[in-house]
CSV table of N, CA, C and O in Angstrom, one decimal:
chain,number,residue,atom,x,y,z
A,1,MET,N,11.6,-14.5,-50.0
A,1,MET,CA,10.8,-14.1,-48.8
A,1,MET,C,10.0,-12.9,-49.3
A,1,MET,O,10.5,-11.9,-49.8
A,2,THR,N,8.7,-12.9,-49.0
A,2,THR,CA,7.8,-11.9,-49.3
A,2,THR,C,7.9,-10.8,-48.3
A,2,THR,O,8.3,-11.0,-47.2
A,3,ILE,N,7.4,-9.6,-48.7
A,3,ILE,CA,7.3,-8.5,-47.8
A,3,ILE,C,6.4,-8.7,-46.6
A,3,ILE,O,6.6,-8.3,-45.5
A,4,GLU,N,5.3,-9.5,-46.9
A,4,GLU,CA,4.3,-9.8,-45.8
A,4,GLU,C,5.0,-10.7,-44.8
A,4,GLU,O,4.8,-10.5,-43.6
A,5,LYS,N,5.8,-11.7,-45.2
A,5,LYS,CA,6.4,-12.6,-44.3
A,5,LYS,C,7.5,-11.8,-43.4
A,5,LYS,O,7.6,-12.0,-42.2
A,6,LEU,N,8.2,-10.8,-44.1
A,6,LEU,CA,9.1,-10.0,-43.4
A,6,LEU,C,8.4,-9.1,-42.3
A,6,LEU,O,8.9,-9.0,-41.2
A,7,LEU,N,7.3,-8.5,-42.7
A,7,LEU,CA,6.5,-7.7,-41.8
A,7,LEU,C,5.9,-8.5,-40.6
A,7,LEU,O,5.6,-7.9,-39.6
A,8,THR,N,5.7,-9.8,-40.8
A,8,THR,CA,5.2,-10.6,-39.8
A,8,THR,C,6.3,-10.8,-38.7
A,8,THR,O,5.9,-10.9,-37.5
A,9,TRP,N,7.5,-10.9,-39.1
A,9,TRP,CA,8.6,-11.1,-38.1
A,9,TRP,C,9.2,-9.8,-37.6
A,9,TRP,O,9.6,-9.8,-36.4
A,10,VAL,N,9.2,-8.7,-38.3
A,10,VAL,CA,9.7,-7.4,-37.8
A,10,VAL,C,8.5,-6.6,-37.4
A,10,VAL,O,7.9,-5.9,-38.1
A,11,THR,N,8.2,-6.7,-36.1
A,11,THR,CA,7.1,-6.0,-35.4
A,11,THR,C,7.6,-5.2,-34.2
A,11,THR,O,8.7,-5.3,-33.9
A,12,PRO,N,6.7,-4.4,-33.6
A,12,PRO,CA,7.2,-3.6,-32.5
A,12,PRO,C,7.7,-4.5,-31.3
A,12,PRO,O,8.7,-4.1,-30.7
A,13,LEU,N,7.1,-5.6,-31.1
A,13,LEU,CA,7.6,-6.4,-30.0
A,13,LEU,C,8.9,-7.2,-30.3
A,13,LEU,O,9.7,-7.4,-29.4
A,14,THR,N,9.1,-7.5,-31.6
A,14,THR,CA,10.4,-8.1,-31.9
A,14,THR,C,11.5,-7.1,-31.8
A,14,THR,O,12.6,-7.4,-31.5
A,15,LEU,N,11.1,-5.8,-32.1
A,15,LEU,CA,12.1,-4.7,-31.9
A,15,LEU,C,12.4,-4.5,-30.4
A,15,LEU,O,13.5,-4.2,-30.0
A,16,GLY,N,11.4,-4.7,-29.6
A,16,GLY,CA,11.5,-4.6,-28.2
A,16,GLY,C,12.4,-5.8,-27.7
A,16,GLY,O,13.2,-5.6,-26.8
A,17,ALA,N,12.3,-6.9,-28.3
A,17,ALA,CA,13.2,-8.0,-27.9
A,17,ALA,C,14.7,-7.7,-28.3
A,17,ALA,O,15.6,-8.1,-27.6
A,18,LEU,N,14.9,-7.0,-29.4
A,18,LEU,CA,16.2,-6.6,-29.8
A,18,LEU,C,16.8,-5.6,-28.8
A,18,LEU,O,18.0,-5.6,-28.5
A,19,VAL,N,15.9,-4.7,-28.2
A,19,VAL,CA,16.4,-3.8,-27.1
A,19,VAL,C,16.8,-4.6,-25.9
A,19,VAL,O,17.9,-4.3,-25.3
A,20,GLY,N,16.1,-5.7,-25.5
A,20,GLY,CA,16.5,-6.6,-24.4
A,20,GLY,C,17.8,-7.2,-24.7
A,20,GLY,O,18.7,-7.4,-23.8
A,21,LEU,N,18.0,-7.7,-26.0
A,21,LEU,CA,19.2,-8.4,-26.3
A,21,LEU,C,20.4,-7.4,-26.3
A,21,LEU,O,21.5,-7.7,-25.8
A,22,TYR,N,20.2,-6.1,-26.7
A,22,TYR,CA,21.2,-5.1,-26.6
A,22,TYR,C,21.6,-4.9,-25.1
A,22,TYR,O,22.8,-4.7,-24.8
A,23,GLU,N,20.6,-4.8,-24.2
A,23,GLU,CA,20.9,-4.6,-22.8
A,23,GLU,C,21.7,-5.7,-22.3
A,23,GLU,O,22.7,-5.5,-21.5
A,24,ILE,N,21.4,-7.0,-22.6
A,24,ILE,CA,22.2,-8.1,-22.2
A,24,ILE,C,23.6,-8.0,-22.7
A,24,ILE,O,24.6,-8.2,-21.9
A,25,LEU,N,23.8,-7.8,-24.0
A,25,LEU,CA,25.2,-7.7,-24.5
A,25,LEU,C,25.9,-6.5,-24.0
A,25,LEU,O,27.1,-6.6,-23.7
A,26,HIS,N,25.3,-5.4,-23.8
A,26,HIS,CA,25.9,-4.2,-23.2
A,26,HIS,C,26.4,-4.5,-21.8
A,26,HIS,O,27.5,-4.2,-21.4
A,27,GLY,N,25.5,-5.1,-21.0
A,27,GLY,CA,25.9,-5.5,-19.6
A,27,GLY,C,27.1,-6.5,-19.6
A,27,GLY,O,28.0,-6.4,-18.8
A,28,LEU,N,27.0,-7.5,-20.5
A,28,LEU,CA,28.1,-8.5,-20.6
A,28,LEU,C,29.4,-7.8,-21.0
A,28,LEU,O,30.5,-8.2,-20.4
A,29,PHE,N,29.4,-6.9,-21.9
A,29,PHE,CA,30.6,-6.2,-22.3
A,29,PHE,C,31.3,-5.5,-21.2
A,29,PHE,O,32.5,-5.6,-20.9
A,30,TYR,N,30.5,-4.8,-20.4
A,30,TYR,CA,31.1,-4.0,-19.3
A,30,TYR,C,31.4,-4.9,-18.1
A,30,TYR,O,32.3,-4.6,-17.3
A,31,MET,N,30.8,-6.1,-18.0
A,31,MET,CA,31.2,-7.0,-17.0
A,31,MET,C,32.5,-7.6,-17.3
A,31,MET,O,33.3,-7.9,-16.4
A,32,LEU,N,32.8,-7.8,-18.6
A,32,LEU,CA,34.1,-8.4,-19.0
A,32,LEU,C,35.2,-7.4,-19.1
A,32,LEU,O,36.4,-7.7,-18.7
A,33,TYR,N,34.9,-6.2,-19.7
A,33,TYR,CA,36.0,-5.3,-20.0
A,33,TYR,C,35.9,-3.9,-19.2
A,33,TYR,O,36.6,-3.0,-19.5
A,34,GLY,N,35.0,-3.8,-18.3
A,34,GLY,CA,34.8,-2.5,-17.6
A,34,GLY,C,35.7,-2.3,-16.4
A,34,GLY,O,36.4,-3.2,-16.0
A,35,THR,N,35.6,-1.1,-15.9
A,35,THR,CA,36.3,-0.8,-14.7
A,35,THR,C,35.6,-1.5,-13.5
A,35,THR,O,34.5,-2.0,-13.6
A,36,PRO,N,36.3,-1.5,-12.3
A,36,PRO,CA,35.6,-2.2,-11.2
A,36,PRO,C,34.2,-1.6,-10.8
A,36,PRO,O,33.4,-2.4,-10.4
A,37,GLU,N,34.1,-0.3,-11.0
A,37,GLU,CA,32.7,0.3,-10.7
A,37,GLU,C,31.7,-0.2,-11.7
A,37,GLU,O,30.6,-0.5,-11.4
A,38,GLN,N,32.1,-0.3,-13.0
A,38,GLN,CA,31.2,-0.8,-14.0
A,38,GLN,C,30.9,-2.2,-13.8
A,38,GLN,O,29.7,-2.7,-14.0
A,39,LYS,N,31.9,-3.0,-13.4
A,39,LYS,CA,31.6,-4.4,-13.2
A,39,LYS,C,30.6,-4.6,-12.0
A,39,LYS,O,29.9,-5.6,-12.0
A,40,ARG,N,30.5,-3.7,-11.1
A,40,ARG,CA,29.6,-3.7,-10.0
A,40,ARG,C,28.2,-3.3,-10.5
A,40,ARG,O,27.2,-3.9,-10.0
A,41,ASP,N,28.1,-2.3,-11.4
A,41,ASP,CA,26.8,-1.7,-11.7
A,41,ASP,C,26.1,-2.4,-12.9
A,41,ASP,O,24.9,-2.4,-13.0
A,42,TYR,N,26.8,-3.0,-13.8
A,42,TYR,CA,26.2,-3.4,-15.1
A,42,TYR,C,25.5,-4.8,-15.0
A,42,TYR,O,24.8,-5.1,-16.0
A,43,PRO,N,25.7,-5.6,-14.0
A,43,PRO,CA,24.9,-6.9,-14.0
A,43,PRO,C,23.4,-6.6,-14.0
A,43,PRO,O,22.6,-7.4,-14.4
A,44,LEU,N,22.9,-5.4,-13.5
A,44,LEU,CA,21.5,-5.1,-13.5
A,44,LEU,C,21.0,-5.1,-14.9
A,44,LEU,O,19.8,-5.5,-15.2
A,45,GLU,N,21.8,-4.6,-15.9
A,45,GLU,CA,21.3,-4.6,-17.3
A,45,GLU,C,21.1,-6.0,-17.8
A,45,GLU,O,20.1,-6.3,-18.5
A,46,ILE,N,21.9,-6.9,-17.4
A,46,ILE,CA,21.7,-8.3,-17.8
A,46,ILE,C,20.4,-8.9,-17.2
A,46,ILE,O,19.6,-9.5,-17.8
A,47,VAL,N,20.3,-8.6,-15.9
A,47,VAL,CA,19.1,-9.1,-15.2
A,47,VAL,C,17.8,-8.5,-15.7
A,47,VAL,O,16.8,-9.2,-15.8
A,48,LEU,N,17.8,-7.3,-16.1
A,48,LEU,CA,16.6,-6.6,-16.7
A,48,LEU,C,16.4,-6.9,-18.2
A,48,LEU,O,15.3,-6.9,-18.7
A,49,GLY,N,17.5,-7.2,-18.9
A,49,GLY,CA,17.4,-7.5,-20.3
A,49,GLY,C,16.8,-8.8,-20.6
A,49,GLY,O,16.0,-9.0,-21.6
A,50,ILE,N,17.0,-9.8,-19.8
A,50,ILE,CA,16.5,-11.2,-20.0
A,50,ILE,C,14.9,-11.2,-20.0
A,50,ILE,O,14.3,-11.7,-20.9
A,51,PRO,N,14.3,-10.6,-18.9
A,51,PRO,CA,12.8,-10.6,-18.9
A,51,PRO,C,12.2,-9.7,-20.0
A,51,PRO,O,11.2,-10.1,-20.6
A,52,ILE,N,12.9,-8.6,-20.4
A,52,ILE,CA,12.4,-7.8,-21.5
A,52,ILE,C,12.3,-8.6,-22.8
A,52,ILE,O,11.3,-8.6,-23.5
A,53,MET,N,13.4,-9.3,-23.1
A,53,MET,CA,13.5,-10.0,-24.3
A,53,MET,C,12.5,-11.2,-24.2
A,53,MET,O,11.8,-11.5,-25.2
A,54,ALA,N,12.4,-11.9,-23.1
A,54,ALA,CA,11.5,-13.1,-23.0
A,54,ALA,C,10.0,-12.6,-23.1
A,54,ALA,O,9.3,-13.3,-23.9
A,55,VAL,N,9.6,-11.6,-22.5
A,55,VAL,CA,8.2,-11.1,-22.5
A,55,VAL,C,7.9,-10.7,-23.9
A,55,VAL,O,6.8,-11.0,-24.4
A,56,CYS,N,8.8,-9.9,-24.6
A,56,CYS,CA,8.5,-9.5,-25.9
A,56,CYS,C,8.3,-10.6,-26.9
A,56,CYS,O,7.4,-10.7,-27.7
A,57,LEU,N,9.2,-11.6,-26.8
A,57,LEU,CA,9.2,-12.7,-27.8
A,57,LEU,C,7.9,-13.6,-27.5
A,57,LEU,O,7.3,-14.1,-28.4
A,58,LEU,N,7.7,-13.9,-26.2
A,58,LEU,CA,6.5,-14.7,-25.8
A,58,LEU,C,5.2,-14.0,-26.2
A,58,LEU,O,4.3,-14.6,-26.8
A,59,SER,N,5.1,-12.7,-26.0
A,59,SER,CA,3.9,-11.9,-26.4
A,59,SER,C,3.7,-11.9,-27.9
A,59,SER,O,2.6,-12.1,-28.4
A,60,HIS,N,4.8,-11.8,-28.6
A,60,HIS,CA,4.8,-11.8,-30.1
A,60,HIS,C,4.3,-13.2,-30.6
A,60,HIS,O,3.4,-13.3,-31.5
A,61,TRP,N,4.8,-14.2,-30.0
A,61,TRP,CA,4.4,-15.6,-30.3
A,61,TRP,C,2.9,-15.8,-30.0
A,61,TRP,O,2.1,-16.4,-30.9
A,62,ILE,N,2.4,-15.4,-28.9
A,62,ILE,CA,1.0,-15.6,-28.5
A,62,ILE,C,0.1,-14.8,-29.4
A,62,ILE,O,-0.9,-15.3,-29.9
A,63,ILE,N,0.5,-13.5,-29.7
A,63,ILE,CA,-0.4,-12.7,-30.6
A,63,ILE,C,-0.4,-13.3,-32.0
A,63,ILE,O,-1.4,-13.4,-32.6
A,64,GLY,N,0.7,-13.8,-32.5
A,64,GLY,CA,0.8,-14.5,-33.8
A,64,GLY,C,-0.1,-15.7,-33.8
A,64,GLY,O,-0.8,-15.9,-34.8
A,65,ARG,N,-0.2,-16.5,-32.8
A,65,ARG,CA,-1.0,-17.7,-32.7
A,65,ARG,C,-2.5,-17.3,-32.6
A,65,ARG,O,-3.3,-17.9,-33.3
A,66,LEU,N,-2.8,-16.3,-31.8
A,66,LEU,CA,-4.2,-15.9,-31.7
A,66,LEU,C,-4.8,-15.3,-33.0
A,66,LEU,O,-6.0,-15.4,-33.3
A,67,THR,N,-3.9,-14.6,-33.7
A,67,THR,CA,-4.4,-13.9,-35.0
A,67,THR,C,-4.2,-14.7,-36.2
A,67,THR,O,-4.5,-14.3,-37.3
A,68,HIS,N,-3.7,-16.0,-36.0
A,68,HIS,CA,-3.4,-16.9,-37.2
A,68,HIS,C,-2.4,-16.2,-38.2
A,68,HIS,O,-2.6,-16.3,-39.4
A,69,SER,N,-1.5,-15.5,-37.6
A,69,SER,CA,-0.4,-14.8,-38.4
A,69,SER,C,-0.9,-13.8,-39.4
A,69,SER,O,-0.3,-13.7,-40.5
A,70,ASN,N,-2.0,-13.1,-39.1
A,70,ASN,CA,-2.5,-12.1,-39.9
A,70,ASN,C,-1.6,-10.8,-39.7
A,70,ASN,O,-1.7,-10.2,-38.6
A,71,THR,N,-0.8,-10.4,-40.7
A,71,THR,CA,0.2,-9.4,-40.5
A,71,THR,C,-0.4,-8.1,-40.0
A,71,THR,O,0.1,-7.4,-39.1
A,72,ARG,N,-1.5,-7.6,-40.6
A,72,ARG,CA,-2.1,-6.4,-40.2
A,72,ARG,C,-2.6,-6.4,-38.8
A,72,ARG,O,-2.4,-5.4,-38.0
A,73,THR,N,-3.2,-7.5,-38.4
A,73,THR,CA,-3.7,-7.5,-37.0
A,73,THR,C,-2.6,-7.6,-36.0
A,73,THR,O,-2.7,-7.0,-34.9
A,74,ILE,N,-1.6,-8.3,-36.3
A,74,ILE,CA,-0.4,-8.4,-35.4
A,74,ILE,C,0.2,-7.0,-35.2
A,74,ILE,O,0.5,-6.6,-34.1
A,75,TRP,N,0.4,-6.2,-36.3
A,75,TRP,CA,0.9,-4.9,-36.2
A,75,TRP,C,0.0,-4.0,-35.4
A,75,TRP,O,0.5,-3.2,-34.6
A,76,ILE,N,-1.3,-4.1,-35.6
A,76,ILE,CA,-2.2,-3.2,-34.9
A,76,ILE,C,-2.1,-3.5,-33.4
A,76,ILE,O,-2.0,-2.6,-32.6
A,77,ILE,N,-2.2,-4.8,-33.0
A,77,ILE,CA,-2.2,-5.1,-31.6
A,77,ILE,C,-0.9,-4.8,-30.9
A,77,ILE,O,-0.8,-4.2,-29.9
A,78,GLU,N,0.2,-5.1,-31.6
A,78,GLU,CA,1.5,-4.9,-31.0
A,78,GLU,C,1.9,-3.4,-31.0
A,78,GLU,O,2.5,-2.9,-30.0
A,79,SER,N,1.4,-2.6,-31.9
A,79,SER,CA,1.6,-1.2,-31.9
A,79,SER,C,0.9,-0.6,-30.7
A,79,SER,O,1.4,0.3,-30.0
A,80,ILE,N,-0.4,-1.0,-30.4
A,80,ILE,CA,-1.1,-0.5,-29.3
A,80,ILE,C,-0.4,-0.9,-28.0
A,80,ILE,O,-0.2,-0.1,-27.1
A,81,LEU,N,0.0,-2.2,-27.9
A,81,LEU,CA,0.7,-2.6,-26.7
A,81,LEU,C,2.0,-1.8,-26.5
A,81,LEU,O,2.3,-1.4,-25.3
A,82,ALA,N,2.8,-1.6,-27.5
A,82,ALA,CA,4.0,-0.9,-27.4
A,82,ALA,C,3.8,0.6,-27.0
A,82,ALA,O,4.5,1.2,-26.3
A,83,SER,N,2.7,1.2,-27.6
A,83,SER,CA,2.3,2.5,-27.2
A,83,SER,C,2.0,2.7,-25.7
A,83,SER,O,2.4,3.6,-25.1
A,84,PHE,N,1.3,1.7,-25.2
A,84,PHE,CA,1.0,1.7,-23.8
A,84,PHE,C,2.2,1.6,-22.9
A,84,PHE,O,2.4,2.3,-21.9
A,85,ILE,N,3.2,0.7,-23.3
A,85,ILE,CA,4.4,0.6,-22.6
A,85,ILE,C,5.2,1.8,-22.6
A,85,ILE,O,5.8,2.3,-21.6
A,86,ILE,N,5.4,2.5,-23.8
A,86,ILE,CA,6.1,3.7,-23.9
A,86,ILE,C,5.5,4.8,-23.1
A,86,ILE,O,6.1,5.6,-22.4
A,87,TYR,N,4.1,4.9,-23.2
A,87,TYR,CA,3.4,5.9,-22.4
A,87,TYR,C,3.6,5.7,-20.9
A,87,TYR,O,3.9,6.7,-20.1
A,88,GLY,N,3.5,4.5,-20.4
A,88,GLY,CA,3.7,4.2,-19.0
A,88,GLY,C,5.2,4.5,-18.6
A,88,GLY,O,5.4,4.9,-17.5
A,89,PHE,N,6.1,4.2,-19.5
A,89,PHE,CA,7.5,4.5,-19.1
A,89,PHE,C,7.7,6.0,-18.9
A,89,PHE,O,8.4,6.4,-18.0
A,90,TYR,N,7.2,6.8,-19.8
A,90,TYR,CA,7.4,8.2,-19.7
A,90,TYR,C,6.5,8.9,-18.6
A,90,TYR,O,6.8,10.0,-18.1
A,91,GLN,N,5.5,8.2,-18.1
A,91,GLN,CA,4.7,8.7,-17.0
A,91,GLN,C,5.3,8.4,-15.7
A,91,GLN,O,4.9,9.0,-14.7
A,92,SER,N,6.2,7.4,-15.6
A,92,SER,CA,6.7,7.0,-14.3
A,92,SER,C,7.9,7.8,-13.9
A,92,SER,O,8.4,8.6,-14.6
């Protein structure tokens, strides 16, 4: 596997999908092994983790198709999108 192929798959939006997967697994862990209060509160992480992961993966796939898998262009577009998301998160 070349470094360019690796950089095509490891992008800001795929890292965002990993954050969504972490939220899902974290919520499932506390749903199964948590206290009664945690079992009540942590399903929200599962519900929010699924769309985060889905939107990140779908956006990555669409950007890859539109740019014909040009690694540099994918990184530039996804970095800009991730910056806007992070900026919006901190402004809210």
